[in-house]
Amino acid sequence: MHHRLTITVLGSGTSVGVPTIGCACEVCLSSDPRDRRLRPSVLVSWDGHNVLIDTTPDFRQQALRAAIRQLDAVLYTHGHADHILGLDDIRPFNFHRAEPIPVYGSGPTIEHLRRTFSYIFDPHRSESSRPKIETRVFDHQAVELFGIAFEPLPLAHGTGRTYGFRFGSAAYLTDHSEIPAETLERLQGLDVLFLDALRHRPHPTHSTIGKALAHVEQLKPKRAFFTHICHEVMHAAVERELPPHVHLAYDGLEITVETGG
Ligand SMILES: [Zn+2]
Ligand SMILES: [Zn+2]
Ligand SMILES: [Zn+2]
C-alpha cells in the first residue's frame, strides 16, 4: 500500500540545545531561526497517525509549535536525558484517548525509563496524573505501526548502543559515533536519510559533518539531512558548503516521503 509520510523535525540540536546556556558565541547569538535548535526529535505522520521518535526535555514546546493534536506511539532511540526527559509531557495526549500510549524501546532503554521515571511505573494509586503508557520491547524485529514497519537499526554511540529506525524509504539515525556493517546494509535505496553530525571536530560518542558526508557518499540516499547539531555550526555558513542534496536539518523542517507499503 502506498503512503505519504511527513517527517517534521521537532528538534535538531545537541543535548544542551542551541543557544546554549551561558554562551555568547556567534551561533548562540545568531538571529537566524535555523540556528535555534531544540533537543533532537522527529515526528512521523501519515494517514492521520502520529509517531514520535524520542521525548526530549523540550517536548512540550515542540508539540505546541508543531500543533500536534494526537499521539499514537513513541519510539525511543536510547535512554539519554536529551531523548527521554519530556516523557511526562505526553499526559495531555492521554486525555484524548482511552488506551495507554504504546512506547517502544530496546530492553536496556525500557529498563532505563523504568528507573528514571519510577513514579510512572509505581503500581500504587496516585492522586497526581501520570503518563498512561504501555512499554514494548523491540529486539531486531520491526515495529509495525498502522501499515508502516519501523526497523530498529543498531548503532554505536561511543561504547553505548542506540537504535536508528528505517521506515519505508526513509531512515532516522541520531546519536552514533559509528554505523555497524549490519546497519549499513539496511540503508540502501533510501530517499531520505537523517544522520548525526554534531560538528566538524571529532567527538567520542557522536559523528561529525565529515563522517556524515562520507556515509552519504557511500550510501547514496536521494536526500540527506544532518541533525544533533551543536553551537559550533552556523547554519547558513555550513549549509553553503554542502552538496545540493545534503542539508543541515533545522527545527520546523518538514520533509515528505512517498513510500510503498
Ligand atoms: Zn543525544
Ligand atoms: Zn555558543
Ligand atoms: Zn545520546
Coordinates of C-alpha atoms and ligand atoms in Angstrom, one line a residue, residues 17-29 230-232, ligand 2:
G17 CA 20.4 22.8 22.8
V18 CA 21.3 25.9 20.9
P19 CA 21.6 28.6 22.1
T20 CA 23.5 27.1 24.9
I21 CA 23.0 28.4 28.4
G22 CA 25.7 31.0 29.3
C23 CA 27.3 31.1 25.9
A24 CA 27.8 34.3 23.8
C25 CA 29.3 32.7 20.7
E26 CA 28.2 33.9 17.3
V27 CA 25.9 30.9 16.7
C28 CA 24.2 31.2 20.2
L29 CA 23.7 34.9 19.4
C230 CA 25.9 21.9 18.3
H231 CA 26.7 25.6 18.6
E232 CA 29.9 25.3 16.6
Ligands
ZN2 ZN 27.5 29.1 21.8

